[in-house]
Every structure is written in C-alpha cells, then in structure tokens.
C-alpha cells in the first residue's frame, strides 16, 4: 500500500514539474521555482494605464523572447523598468530615459 502511494506521489510530482516547464503564463510563472526574477526595460504608450503586449529589453539591449502585459499608474510617462519573473510582472518603475544600450537596440 505504501509503495502505491509513493509511486502516485512521484508521478504527480513529475507531471507538476513538466507542467511548470511547458506552460508559460503569468500565473504559472509566478510560482515556478525554475525561473529567476529579471529586470527589463520598455517604452510604453502614453495616455493609458493598461499596457498590453509590451516588448521588453534587457539592460544589454537584448529583446526578451516574450511580450508582457501589465497595469501602470502614470499615463504621462513612457519609459519603464519592469521587474518580472517570466511573464509575471512583479512591479514597474517609471524612468525619465531608457539606458543607452536599450535605446540603441530599439531603433
């Protein structure tokens, strides 16, 4: 009986690990222990506080391989630093200007 329980738990754990590595959205990325928190930069549209499908860039100017969707709080600014874990956006901060490497890559 104990062996069946252990095998069942091992199978469920295996499927949970596979699901975390395959399924990518803001809900699974939030609790995924295999992802690290990153800092990215982006230019967002002025006049709104809901930013959808935003292309973010690393500090080196490299494009993040997925797009982010998040809410803001200042519709007058357009440069943000995004602290995120995969597609899960933890927080944003508005900047006056983007870092030089990010500006050069956006063009």
XYZ file of C-alpha atoms in Angstrom:
107
model
C 0.000 0.000 0.000
C 2.800 2.451 0.897
C 4.543 1.692 -2.375
C 1.421 2.618 -4.381
C 1.117 5.917 -2.515
C 4.780 6.764 -3.115
C 4.522 5.888 -6.811
C 1.381 8.020 -7.140
C 3.069 10.983 -5.434
C 6.152 10.601 -7.640
C 4.018 10.548 -10.794
C 2.059 13.637 -9.699
C 5.295 15.441 -8.875
C 6.739 14.537 -12.268
C 3.680 15.917 -14.082
C 3.799 19.108 -11.990
C 7.447 19.699 -12.980
C 6.636 19.056 -16.649
C 3.646 21.415 -16.490
C 5.762 24.209 -14.948
C 8.380 23.880 -17.650
C 5.917 23.754 -20.579
C 3.040 26.065 -19.614
C 4.124 29.732 -19.669
C 1.744 32.434 -18.470
C 1.701 34.997 -15.653
C 0.014 32.581 -13.227
C 2.377 29.634 -13.597
C 5.459 31.868 -13.906
C 4.657 33.468 -10.547
C 5.115 30.184 -8.655
C 7.607 28.479 -10.981
C 10.728 27.735 -8.894
C 12.874 27.319 -12.035
C 12.547 30.985 -13.121
C 14.542 33.880 -11.720
C 13.462 37.480 -11.248
C 14.679 39.734 -14.059
C 14.851 43.468 -14.687
C 13.857 44.647 -18.176
C 13.197 47.978 -19.837
C 10.463 49.094 -22.212
C 8.861 52.073 -23.859
C 5.097 52.146 -23.269
C 2.329 54.139 -24.856
C 1.366 57.457 -23.234
C -2.181 58.243 -22.180
C -3.101 54.835 -20.786
C -2.509 52.803 -17.644
C -3.030 49.348 -19.174
C -0.077 48.133 -21.196
C -0.657 45.078 -23.377
C 1.871 43.042 -25.411
C 4.823 45.256 -24.473
C 8.197 44.241 -25.925
C 10.808 44.477 -23.175
C 14.609 44.589 -23.446
C 17.393 43.573 -21.063
C 19.954 46.128 -19.877
C 22.261 44.901 -22.673
C 19.599 45.756 -25.247
C 18.638 42.156 -25.976
C 14.980 41.514 -26.699
C 13.049 39.461 -24.117
C 11.624 36.440 -26.017
C 8.022 37.099 -24.900
C 5.727 40.110 -24.522
C 4.420 41.424 -21.197
C 1.029 42.766 -20.162
C 0.667 44.881 -17.007
C -1.016 47.895 -15.394
C 0.704 51.198 -14.726
C -0.127 54.251 -12.667
C 1.200 57.296 -14.566
C -0.325 57.876 -18.018
C 2.067 60.784 -18.736
C 5.320 58.770 -18.766
C 6.533 56.294 -21.365
C 9.783 54.675 -20.128
C 9.559 51.873 -17.573
C 11.778 49.372 -15.809
C 9.907 46.110 -15.282
C 10.776 43.654 -12.534
C 9.347 40.327 -13.618
C 9.624 36.587 -13.296
C 8.892 35.246 -16.742
C 5.575 36.755 -17.815
C 4.564 37.588 -14.238
C 5.189 41.313 -13.673
C 6.001 41.950 -10.021
C 6.475 45.736 -10.193
C 7.250 48.613 -12.523
C 9.003 51.940 -12.062
C 8.881 54.881 -14.447
C 12.140 56.326 -15.787
C 12.983 59.642 -17.407
C 15.132 57.933 -20.053
C 15.980 54.374 -21.024
C 19.550 53.049 -20.632
C 21.782 53.788 -23.635
C 22.070 50.164 -24.834
C 18.310 49.718 -24.831
C 17.799 52.922 -26.825
C 20.258 51.819 -29.482
C 18.636 48.402 -29.881
C 15.085 49.784 -30.207
C 15.903 51.730 -33.373
